[in-house]
């Protein structure tokens, strides 16, 4: 996963470059931590509300601050989000962050729920980001690759709620691959040790209908 930093309002936003970091005398990690601290100060737990379409999915929104940038800070608003088995994160649009907290009873259907909500909101937004999900665990954000295959009435209808679609989740990250196996009932408990990143403990792929 690639992380970036930007400064300024939406229409005047500039990305932070290595040259800028060198001039400031700080590392990217320092800048990321400082920007996350600033974002957290602008939000409160009351800004998180269940989606009307599916209460299992929580939505963080703010009228002026890009809520999607809170992917690395939302666990500081709600206690326990980065503890095992972590939290599924969606960023369908700049102003929306979707959250599905996981517990020991969670299954692959919870991931499907997040993908459906992200895909629906991204398709309806004039400036979408991505329907691809992420996984937040122990303060780290892991990307879960998403490949959508439209069926029935086609992509446009599926985005609007018609037709049907099939999602394939892909990851080469060993910890994320372990999570997928847990959600499918093929493993249990948090990941232990490092597995071979070439196989990720399996291909890490799963299809969601």
Short mmCIF file of C-alpha atoms in Angstrom, two decimals:
data_model
loop_
_atom_site.label_atom_id
_atom_site.label_comp_id
_atom_site.label_asym_id
_atom_site.label_seq_id
_atom_site.Cartn_x
_atom_site.Cartn_y
_atom_site.Cartn_z
CA UNK A 1 0.00 0.00 0.00
CA UNK A 2 1.25 3.50 -0.88
CA UNK A 3 0.63 6.31 1.59
CA UNK A 4 0.85 10.00 0.74
CA UNK A 5 0.42 13.36 2.45
CA UNK A 6 -1.11 16.54 1.10
CA UNK A 7 -1.45 20.08 2.43
CA UNK A 8 -4.14 22.67 1.90
CA UNK A 9 -7.84 22.67 1.00
CA UNK A 10 -9.23 20.54 -1.80
CA UNK A 11 -8.81 23.05 -4.64
CA UNK A 12 -5.33 24.15 -3.48
CA UNK A 13 -3.98 20.82 -2.26
CA UNK A 14 -0.28 20.07 -2.73
CA UNK A 15 1.34 16.70 -2.14
CA UNK A 16 4.22 16.56 0.31
CA UNK A 17 7.44 15.59 -1.48
CA UNK A 18 10.74 14.14 -0.29
CA UNK A 19 12.38 17.50 -0.96
CA UNK A 20 9.87 19.21 1.34
CA UNK A 21 10.47 16.65 4.09
CA UNK A 22 14.24 17.12 3.78
CA UNK A 23 13.83 20.90 4.05
CA UNK A 24 11.71 20.50 7.18
CA UNK A 25 14.17 18.03 8.68
CA UNK A 26 11.58 15.35 9.42
CA UNK A 27 10.82 11.86 8.16
CA UNK A 28 7.71 10.75 6.31
CA UNK A 29 6.69 8.74 9.38
CA UNK A 30 6.96 11.87 11.58
CA UNK A 31 4.87 13.89 9.14
CA UNK A 32 2.27 11.11 8.88
CA UNK A 33 1.98 10.87 12.67
CA UNK A 34 1.61 14.66 13.01
CA UNK A 35 -1.05 14.84 10.30
CA UNK A 36 -2.96 11.94 11.86
CA UNK A 37 -2.84 13.67 15.26
CA UNK A 38 -4.28 16.82 13.68
CA UNK A 39 -7.07 14.88 11.96
CA UNK A 40 -8.01 13.05 15.16
CA UNK A 41 -8.41 16.40 16.96
CA UNK A 42 -11.03 17.43 14.39
CA UNK A 43 -13.21 14.36 14.82
CA UNK A 44 -15.20 12.83 17.62
CA UNK A 45 -16.80 9.43 18.14
CA UNK A 46 -20.21 11.05 17.59
CA UNK A 47 -19.19 11.64 13.96
CA UNK A 48 -19.48 7.88 13.39
CA UNK A 49 -23.00 6.67 12.62
CA UNK A 50 -24.45 3.43 11.20
CA UNK A 51 -25.33 3.51 7.53
CA UNK A 52 -29.06 3.75 7.00
CA UNK A 53 -28.88 1.08 4.30
CA UNK A 54 -26.94 -1.36 6.52
CA UNK A 55 -26.42 -0.61 10.25
CA UNK A 56 -23.58 -3.14 10.39
CA UNK A 57 -21.45 -0.61 8.50
CA UNK A 58 -20.39 2.53 10.37
CA UNK A 59 -19.74 5.73 8.43
CA UNK A 60 -17.43 8.56 9.49
CA UNK A 61 -18.25 11.84 7.80
CA UNK A 62 -17.34 15.50 8.26
CA UNK A 63 -18.60 18.57 6.34
CA UNK A 64 -15.13 20.14 5.99
CA UNK A 65 -12.45 17.52 6.75
CA UNK A 66 -11.71 14.56 4.42
CA UNK A 67 -12.95 11.66 6.53
CA UNK A 68 -11.27 9.11 4.26
CA UNK A 69 -7.90 10.33 5.57
CA UNK A 70 -8.86 9.02 9.01
CA UNK A 71 -8.19 5.40 8.00
CA UNK A 72 -5.10 5.38 10.25
CA UNK A 73 -6.73 7.32 13.09
CA UNK A 74 -10.27 5.99 13.44
CA UNK A 75 -9.09 3.44 16.04
CA UNK A 76 -8.33 6.41 18.31
CA UNK A 77 -11.97 7.49 18.18
CA UNK A 78 -13.41 4.07 18.99
CA UNK A 79 -11.51 1.89 21.45
CA UNK A 80 -10.48 -1.58 20.36
CA UNK A 81 -10.75 -1.18 16.59
CA UNK A 82 -7.12 -2.17 15.98
CA UNK A 83 -7.18 -5.18 18.32
CA UNK A 84 -7.58 -8.70 16.95
CA UNK A 85 -9.31 -9.40 14.65
CA UNK A 86 -9.13 -5.73 13.69
CA UNK A 87 -11.44 -3.63 11.55
CA UNK A 88 -12.38 -3.53 7.88
CA UNK A 89 -12.04 -0.08 6.31
CA UNK A 90 -13.61 1.36 3.17
CA UNK A 91 -12.82 4.66 1.40
CA UNK A 92 -15.51 5.07 -1.28
CA UNK A 93 -15.17 8.87 -1.36
CA UNK A 94 -13.02 11.64 0.05
CA UNK A 95 -15.70 12.69 2.54
CA UNK A 96 -16.61 9.19 3.77
CA UNK A 97 -14.80 6.48 5.73
CA UNK A 98 -16.59 3.16 6.21
CA UNK A 99 -15.86 0.96 9.23
CA UNK A 100 -16.86 -2.64 9.97
CA UNK A 101 -15.49 -3.76 13.37
CA UNK A 102 -14.65 -7.47 13.48
CA UNK A 103 -14.95 -9.92 16.35
CA UNK A 104 -14.50 -13.65 16.86
CA UNK A 105 -17.92 -14.31 15.29
CA UNK A 106 -17.17 -12.40 12.06
CA UNK A 107 -17.22 -14.24 8.74
CA UNK A 108 -16.41 -13.56 5.11
CA UNK A 109 -19.93 -12.11 4.79
CA UNK A 110 -18.79 -9.12 6.86
CA UNK A 111 -16.17 -8.38 4.21
CA UNK A 112 -18.85 -8.76 1.54
CA UNK A 113 -21.02 -6.27 3.43
CA UNK A 114 -18.25 -3.67 3.39
CA UNK A 115 -17.48 -4.24 -0.29
CA UNK A 116 -21.17 -3.85 -1.20
CA UNK A 117 -21.48 -0.60 0.76
CA UNK A 118 -18.21 0.84 -0.62
CA UNK A 119 -19.10 -0.12 -4.18
CA UNK A 120 -22.57 1.39 -3.88
CA UNK A 121 -21.38 4.69 -2.37
CA UNK A 122 -18.43 5.04 -4.76
CA UNK A 123 -20.72 4.47 -7.73
CA UNK A 124 -23.14 7.14 -6.56
CA UNK A 125 -20.52 9.76 -5.69
CA UNK A 126 -19.44 12.42 -8.22
CA UNK A 127 -15.80 12.10 -7.09
CA UNK A 128 -15.31 8.49 -5.94
CA UNK A 129 -12.08 7.13 -4.49
CA UNK A 130 -12.07 3.32 -4.41
CA UNK A 131 -14.43 0.53 -3.35
CA UNK A 132 -11.43 -1.69 -2.48
CA UNK A 133 -11.36 -2.61 1.25
CA UNK A 134 -8.50 -2.30 3.73
CA UNK A 135 -7.84 -4.01 7.04
CA UNK A 136 -6.74 -2.06 10.14
CA UNK A 137 -4.85 -4.12 12.72
CA UNK A 138 -2.36 -3.06 15.42
CA UNK A 139 -2.07 0.43 13.99
CA UNK A 140 -1.22 -0.74 10.47
CA UNK A 141 -3.38 -0.53 7.36
CA UNK A 142 -3.29 -3.47 4.93
CA UNK A 143 -4.71 -3.13 1.41
CA UNK A 144 -6.98 -5.90 0.13
CA UNK A 145 -7.03 -5.94 -3.67
CA UNK A 146 -10.48 -5.97 -5.25
CA UNK A 147 -11.54 -7.26 -8.66
CA UNK A 148 -15.19 -6.81 -9.60
CA UNK A 149 -17.01 -8.87 -12.21
CA UNK A 150 -20.39 -7.58 -13.28
CA UNK A 151 -23.23 -9.96 -14.05
CA UNK A 152 -26.89 -9.59 -14.94
CA UNK A 153 -27.78 -6.13 -16.16
CA UNK A 154 -24.24 -4.77 -16.35
CA UNK A 155 -21.97 -2.41 -14.45
CA UNK A 156 -24.18 0.67 -14.51
CA UNK A 157 -27.24 -1.19 -13.20
CA UNK A 158 -25.20 -3.04 -10.57
CA UNK A 159 -23.77 0.19 -9.22
CA UNK A 160 -27.27 1.56 -8.85
CA UNK A 161 -28.41 -1.55 -7.01
CA UNK A 162 -29.64 -3.69 -9.90
CA UNK A 163 -28.07 -6.76 -11.47
CA UNK A 164 -25.42 -8.64 -9.52
CA UNK A 165 -21.66 -8.62 -9.12
CA UNK A 166 -18.93 -10.92 -7.92
CA UNK A 167 -15.93 -9.61 -5.99
CA UNK A 168 -12.56 -11.33 -5.72
CA UNK A 169 -10.30 -10.22 -2.88
CA UNK A 170 -6.56 -10.59 -3.47
CA UNK A 171 -3.59 -10.08 -1.15
CA UNK A 172 0.05 -11.14 -0.95
CA UNK A 173 0.33 -9.89 2.64
CA UNK A 174 0.70 -12.87 5.01
CA UNK A 175 -1.24 -11.25 7.86
CA UNK A 176 -4.11 -10.18 5.60
CA UNK A 177 -4.14 -13.63 3.98
CA UNK A 178 -4.45 -15.14 7.47
CA UNK A 179 -7.41 -12.85 8.20
CA UNK A 180 -9.18 -14.08 5.05
CA UNK A 181 -8.67 -17.68 6.17
CA UNK A 182 -10.08 -16.80 9.60
CA UNK A 183 -13.15 -15.18 8.06
CA UNK A 184 -13.66 -18.27 5.90
CA UNK A 185 -13.43 -20.54 8.95
CA UNK A 186 -10.14 -22.12 7.83
CA UNK A 187 -8.00 -20.69 10.67
CA UNK A 188 -8.42 -19.07 14.07
CA UNK A 189 -6.64 -16.57 16.29
CA UNK A 190 -4.23 -13.79 15.37
CA UNK A 191 -1.34 -14.41 12.95
CA UNK A 192 1.78 -15.85 14.53
CA UNK A 193 5.25 -15.24 13.11
CA UNK A 194 6.11 -14.40 9.53
CA UNK A 195 5.05 -16.61 6.64
CA UNK A 196 6.66 -16.71 3.23
CA UNK A 197 5.44 -13.48 1.53
CA UNK A 198 5.64 -15.23 -1.84
CA UNK A 199 2.80 -17.60 -0.99
CA UNK A 200 1.14 -15.64 1.83
CA UNK A 201 -0.06 -18.90 3.33
CA UNK A 202 -2.11 -19.54 0.18
CA UNK A 203 -3.16 -17.35 -2.69
CA UNK A 204 -5.21 -15.13 -0.38
CA UNK A 205 -8.04 -14.98 -2.89
CA UNK A 206 -11.71 -15.31 -2.08
CA UNK A 207 -14.89 -14.65 -4.01
CA UNK A 208 -17.81 -12.73 -2.57
CA UNK A 209 -21.25 -13.00 -4.12
#
